[in-house]
mmCIF file of N, CA and C in Angstrom:
data_model
loop_
_atom_site.group_PDB
_atom_site.id
_atom_site.type_symbol
_atom_site.label_atom_id
_atom_site.label_comp_id
_atom_site.label_asym_id
_atom_site.label_seq_id
_atom_site.Cartn_x
_atom_site.Cartn_y
_atom_site.Cartn_z
ATOM 1 N N MET A 10 72.945 21.149 68.787
ATOM 2 C CA MET A 10 73.352 22.463 68.641
ATOM 3 C C MET A 10 74.124 22.613 67.592
ATOM 4 N N ALA A 11 73.742 23.754 66.690
ATOM 5 C CA ALA A 11 74.451 24.207 65.657
ATOM 6 C C ALA A 11 75.922 24.358 65.851
ATOM 7 N N LYS A 12 76.546 23.961 64.677
ATOM 8 C CA LYS A 12 78.275 24.115 64.777
ATOM 9 C C LYS A 12 78.572 25.098 63.867
ATOM 10 N N THR A 13 79.649 25.715 64.154
ATOM 11 C CA THR A 13 80.314 26.978 63.158
ATOM 12 C C THR A 13 81.419 26.653 62.865
ATOM 13 N N GLN A 14 82.016 26.658 61.617
ATOM 14 C CA GLN A 14 83.472 26.444 61.378
ATOM 15 C C GLN A 14 84.228 27.753 61.698
ATOM 16 N N LEU A 15 85.247 27.497 62.186
ATOM 17 C CA LEU A 15 86.501 28.391 62.099
ATOM 18 C C LEU A 15 87.405 28.164 61.839
ATOM 19 N N GLY A 16 88.297 29.191 61.511
ATOM 20 C CA GLY A 16 89.712 29.165 60.905
ATOM 21 C C GLY A 16 90.794 29.796 61.448
ATOM 22 N N ALA A 17 91.967 29.158 61.678
ATOM 23 C CA ALA A 17 92.951 29.670 62.535
ATOM 24 C C ALA A 17 94.083 29.159 61.947
ATOM 25 N N ARG A 18 95.274 29.806 62.332
ATOM 26 C CA ARG A 18 96.453 29.453 61.570
ATOM 27 C C ARG A 18 97.529 29.518 62.818
ATOM 28 N N VAL A 19 98.085 28.309 63.250
ATOM 29 C CA VAL A 19 98.942 28.049 64.199
ATOM 30 C C VAL A 19 100.378 27.432 63.658
ATOM 31 N N ASP A 20 101.379 27.310 64.308
ATOM 32 C CA ASP A 20 102.686 26.828 64.041
ATOM 33 C C ASP A 20 102.298 25.239 63.904
ATOM 34 N N GLU A 21 103.213 24.682 62.862
ATOM 35 C CA GLU A 21 102.924 23.415 62.635
ATOM 36 C C GLU A 21 103.155 22.446 63.950
ATOM 37 N N ASP A 22 104.256 22.753 64.713
ATOM 38 C CA ASP A 22 104.243 22.132 66.017
ATOM 39 C C ASP A 22 103.057 21.981 66.966
ATOM 40 N N VAL A 23 102.501 23.114 66.867
ATOM 41 C CA VAL A 23 101.172 23.484 67.671
ATOM 42 C C VAL A 23 100.216 22.514 67.173
ATOM 43 N N ALA A 24 99.986 22.660 65.775
ATOM 44 C CA ALA A 24 98.819 21.726 65.204
ATOM 45 C C ALA A 24 99.065 20.169 65.350
ATOM 46 N N GLU A 25 100.314 19.798 65.323
ATOM 47 C CA GLU A 25 100.766 18.506 65.563
ATOM 48 C C GLU A 25 100.243 18.083 67.068
ATOM 49 N N LEU A 26 100.850 19.040 68.153
ATOM 50 C CA LEU A 26 100.449 18.640 69.281
ATOM 51 C C LEU A 26 98.859 18.733 69.624
ATOM 52 N N ALA A 27 98.129 19.599 68.990
ATOM 53 C CA ALA A 27 96.803 19.711 69.291
ATOM 54 C C ALA A 27 96.239 18.311 68.672
ATOM 55 N N LYS A 28 96.543 17.895 67.625
ATOM 56 C CA LYS A 28 96.152 16.414 66.863
ATOM 57 C C LYS A 28 96.375 15.488 67.835
ATOM 58 N N LYS A 29 97.583 15.331 68.207
ATOM 59 C CA LYS A 29 98.076 13.895 69.232
ATOM 60 C C LYS A 29 97.189 14.107 70.476
ATOM 61 N N ARG A 30 97.182 15.576 70.765
ATOM 62 C CA ARG A 30 96.263 15.384 72.213
ATOM 63 C C ARG A 30 94.760 14.888 72.096
ATOM 64 N N ALA A 31 94.241 15.573 71.209
ATOM 65 C CA ALA A 31 92.893 15.306 70.889
ATOM 66 C C ALA A 31 92.681 13.881 70.656
ATOM 67 N N ALA A 32 93.649 13.083 69.975
ATOM 68 C CA ALA A 32 93.778 11.603 69.707
ATOM 69 C C ALA A 32 93.765 10.864 70.971
ATOM 70 N N ASP A 33 94.730 11.268 71.849
ATOM 71 C CA ASP A 33 94.783 10.792 72.994
ATOM 72 C C ASP A 33 93.662 10.639 73.883
ATOM 73 N N LEU A 34 92.707 11.566 73.807
ATOM 74 C CA LEU A 34 91.450 11.862 74.650
ATOM 75 C C LEU A 34 90.388 11.434 73.766
ATOM 76 N N GLY A 35 90.505 10.754 72.595
ATOM 77 C CA GLY A 35 89.390 10.130 71.682
ATOM 78 C C GLY A 35 88.674 11.416 71.427
ATOM 79 N N LEU A 36 89.072 12.516 70.878
ATOM 80 C CA LEU A 36 88.262 13.604 70.559
ATOM 81 C C LEU A 36 88.684 13.996 69.272
ATOM 82 N N SER A 37 87.749 14.825 68.466
ATOM 83 C CA SER A 37 88.282 15.334 67.166
ATOM 84 C C SER A 37 88.870 16.611 67.633
ATOM 85 N N ILE A 38 89.442 17.113 66.731
ATOM 86 C CA ILE A 38 90.177 18.472 66.855
ATOM 87 C C ILE A 38 89.147 19.406 67.454
ATOM 88 N N GLY A 39 88.041 19.591 66.805
ATOM 89 C CA GLY A 39 86.887 20.354 67.012
ATOM 90 C C GLY A 39 86.450 20.533 68.595
ATOM 91 N N ASP A 40 86.185 19.021 68.654
ATOM 92 C CA ASP A 40 85.637 19.099 70.307
ATOM 93 C C ASP A 40 86.751 19.063 71.180
ATOM 94 N N TYR A 41 88.046 18.865 70.752
ATOM 95 C CA TYR A 41 89.246 19.315 71.944
ATOM 96 C C TYR A 41 89.252 20.876 72.181
ATOM 97 N N LEU A 42 89.149 21.625 70.799
ATOM 98 C CA LEU A 42 89.364 23.037 70.822
ATOM 99 C C LEU A 42 88.211 23.512 71.841
ATOM 100 N N ALA A 43 86.929 22.889 71.455
ATOM 101 C CA ALA A 43 85.579 23.577 72.098
ATOM 102 C C ALA A 43 85.648 23.173 73.561
ATOM 103 N N ARG A 44 86.493 21.971 74.210
ATOM 104 C CA ARG A 44 86.947 21.698 75.500
ATOM 105 C C ARG A 44 87.818 22.713 76.369
ATOM 106 N N LEU A 45 88.873 22.882 75.621
ATOM 107 C CA LEU A 45 89.925 23.808 75.897
ATOM 108 C C LEU A 45 89.249 25.331 76.110
ATOM 109 N N VAL A 46 88.488 25.801 75.278
ATOM 110 C CA VAL A 46 87.689 27.125 75.135
ATOM 111 C C VAL A 46 86.636 27.108 76.456
ATOM 112 N N GLN A 47 85.851 26.179 76.494
ATOM 113 C CA GLN A 47 85.055 26.023 77.573
ATOM 114 C C GLN A 47 85.489 25.758 78.877
ATOM 115 N N ASP A 48 86.709 25.289 79.222
ATOM 116 C CA ASP A 48 87.497 25.214 80.262
ATOM 117 C C ASP A 48 88.047 26.519 80.767
ATOM 118 N N ASP A 49 88.646 27.052 79.777
ATOM 119 C CA ASP A 49 89.152 28.591 80.035
ATOM 120 C C ASP A 49 88.285 29.524 80.288
ATOM 121 N N ALA A 50 86.967 29.670 79.446
ATOM 122 C CA ALA A 50 86.084 30.535 79.929
ATOM 123 C C ALA A 50 85.471 30.380 81.210
ATOM 124 N N SER A 51 85.248 29.093 81.555
ATOM 125 C CA SER A 51 84.654 28.866 82.857
ATOM 126 C C SER A 51 85.616 29.160 84.118
ATOM 127 N N GLY A 52 86.942 29.141 83.746
ATOM 128 C CA GLY A 52 87.689 29.361 84.874
ATOM 129 C C GLY A 52 88.504 28.282 85.388
ATOM 130 N N LEU A 53 87.870 26.950 84.813
ATOM 131 C CA LEU A 53 88.466 25.745 85.185
ATOM 132 C C LEU A 53 90.109 25.593 85.094
ATOM 133 N N ARG A 54 90.553 26.244 84.102
ATOM 134 C CA ARG A 54 92.070 25.902 83.708
ATOM 135 C C ARG A 54 92.693 26.831 84.817
ATOM 136 N N ALA A 55 92.170 28.151 84.889
ATOM 137 C CA ALA A 55 93.026 28.977 86.050
ATOM 138 C C ALA A 55 93.020 28.275 87.432
ATOM 139 N N ARG A 56 91.873 27.761 87.827
ATOM 140 C CA ARG A 56 91.662 27.269 89.083
ATOM 141 C C ARG A 56 92.850 25.990 89.035
ATOM 142 N N ALA A 57 92.771 25.067 88.064
ATOM 143 C CA ALA A 57 93.681 23.995 88.144
ATOM 144 C C ALA A 57 95.165 24.548 88.211
ATOM 145 N N VAL A 58 95.402 25.487 87.532
ATOM 146 C CA VAL A 58 96.760 25.960 87.598
ATOM 147 C C VAL A 58 97.238 26.522 88.957
ATOM 148 N N GLU A 59 96.273 27.296 89.451
ATOM 149 C CA GLU A 59 96.488 27.779 90.897
ATOM 150 C C GLU A 59 96.488 26.721 91.817
ATOM 151 N N ALA A 60 95.796 25.763 91.649
ATOM 152 C CA ALA A 60 96.034 24.492 92.961
ATOM 153 C C ALA A 60 97.142 23.962 92.785
ATOM 154 N N ALA A 61 97.750 23.733 91.470
ATOM 155 C CA ALA A 61 99.036 23.185 91.264
ATOM 156 C C ALA A 61 100.053 23.875 91.774
ATOM 157 N N ALA A 62 100.022 25.325 91.710
ATOM 158 C CA ALA A 62 101.074 26.226 92.177
ATOM 159 C C ALA A 62 101.116 26.085 93.932
ATOM 160 N N ARG A 63 99.702 25.887 94.301
ATOM 161 C CA ARG A 63 99.876 25.805 95.671
ATOM 162 C C ARG A 63 100.268 24.654 96.313
ATOM 163 N N PHE A 64 100.091 23.511 95.761
ATOM 164 C CA PHE A 64 100.499 22.093 95.893
ATOM 165 C C PHE A 64 102.046 22.068 96.006
ATOM 166 N N LEU A 65 102.518 22.526 94.617
ATOM 167 C CA LEU A 65 103.924 22.770 94.634
ATOM 168 C C LEU A 65 104.853 23.712 95.638
ATOM 169 N N ALA A 66 104.199 24.668 95.963
ATOM 170 C CA ALA A 66 104.593 25.674 97.081
ATOM 171 C C ALA A 66 104.499 24.937 98.360
ATOM 172 N N GLU A 67 103.462 24.050 98.966
ATOM 173 C CA GLU A 67 103.187 23.487 100.031
ATOM 174 C C GLU A 67 104.272 22.336 100.015
ATOM 175 N N HIS A 68 104.529 21.816 98.856
ATOM 176 C CA HIS A 68 105.516 20.421 99.106
ATOM 177 C C HIS A 68 106.962 20.717 98.539
ATOM 178 N N ARG A 69 107.103 21.897 98.318
ATOM 179 C CA ARG A 69 108.543 22.419 97.687
ATOM 180 C C ARG A 69 109.829 21.537 98.504
ATOM 181 N N ALA A 70 109.826 21.682 99.650
ATOM 182 C CA ALA A 70 110.922 20.894 100.520
ATOM 183 C C ALA A 70 110.849 19.341 100.218
ATOM 184 N N VAL A 71 109.854 18.809 99.894
ATOM 185 C CA VAL A 71 109.962 17.306 99.557
ATOM 186 C C VAL A 71 110.534 17.194 98.049
ATOM 187 N N PHE A 72 110.138 18.081 97.320
ATOM 188 C CA PHE A 72 110.504 17.800 95.863
ATOM 189 C C PHE A 72 112.046 18.170 95.744
ATOM 190 N N ASP A 73 112.335 19.502 96.614
ATOM 191 C CA ASP A 73 113.922 19.608 96.703
ATOM 192 C C ASP A 73 114.790 18.351 97.307
ATOM 193 N N GLU A 74 114.373 17.844 98.471
ATOM 194 C CA GLU A 74 115.112 16.932 98.895
ATOM 195 C C GLU A 74 115.363 15.865 97.879
ATOM 196 N N ALA A 75 114.137 15.440 97.226
ATOM 197 C CA ALA A 75 114.222 14.372 96.172
ATOM 198 C C ALA A 75 115.173 14.556 95.340
ATOM 199 N N GLU A 76 115.305 16.016 94.558
ATOM 200 C CA GLU A 76 115.994 16.319 93.680
ATOM 201 C C GLU A 76 117.501 16.182 94.126
ATOM 202 N N ASP A 77 117.741 16.752 95.517
ATOM 203 C CA ASP A 77 119.137 16.708 95.822
ATOM 204 C C ASP A 77 119.576 15.009 96.032
ATOM 205 N N ALA A 78 118.665 14.290 96.400
ATOM 206 C CA ALA A 78 119.144 12.933 96.656
ATOM 207 C C ALA A 78 119.489 12.205 95.265
ATOM 208 N N GLN A 79 119.218 12.896 94.209
ATOM 209 C CA GLN A 79 119.455 12.199 92.656
ATOM 210 C C GLN A 79 120.735 12.998 92.464
ATOM 211 N N GLN A 80 121.381 13.858 92.807
ATOM 212 C CA GLN A 80 122.579 14.466 92.622
ATOM 213 C C GLN A 80 123.414 13.636 93.014
ATOM 214 N N PRO A 81 124.546 13.710 92.203
ATOM 215 C CA PRO A 81 125.828 12.810 92.551
ATOM 216 C C PRO A 81 126.633 13.487 93.745
ATOM 217 N N SER A 82 127.049 12.854 94.772
ATOM 218 C CA SER A 82 127.900 13.390 95.827
ATOM 219 C C SER A 82 129.204 14.475 95.266
ATOM 220 N N ARG A 83 129.374 15.366 95.915
ATOM 221 C CA ARG A 83 130.632 16.404 95.523
ATOM 222 C C ARG A 83 131.864 15.457 95.768
ATOM 223 N N GLY A 84 132.584 15.278 95.042
ATOM 224 C CA GLY A 84 134.058 14.880 95.247
ATOM 225 C C GLY A 84 133.989 13.451 94.886
ATOM 226 N N ALA A 85 132.751 12.869 94.525
ATOM 227 C CA ALA A 85 132.822 11.355 94.029
ATOM 228 C C ALA A 85 133.284 11.122 92.661
ATOM 229 N N HIS A 86 133.991 10.311 92.498
ATOM 230 C CA HIS A 86 134.820 10.032 91.159
ATOM 231 C C HIS A 86 134.305 8.568 90.895
ATOM 232 N N ALA A 87 134.247 8.611 89.274
ATOM 233 C CA ALA A 87 134.097 7.273 88.855
ATOM 234 C C ALA A 87 135.296 6.556 88.721
ATOM 235 N N ALA A 88 135.320 5.171 89.046
ATOM 236 C CA ALA A 88 136.691 4.495 88.998
ATOM 237 C C ALA A 88 137.084 4.077 87.754
#
């Protein structure tokens, strides 16, 4: 398939994050961006976010309990 060059300006921190993420996945920046656009256009990203939100809502009590267990007891003082 023929490739077209695009140009975009992004904040430096976004550019560095994109480069790192692409490298982590073993992809070029172009291939990484193409994957993001394809996932977005196909609705894959939206479905993944919705699934994560449902999971968190369904298991909120477990997460809350774990978080509460990590909090120091009220009134506890270090010696």
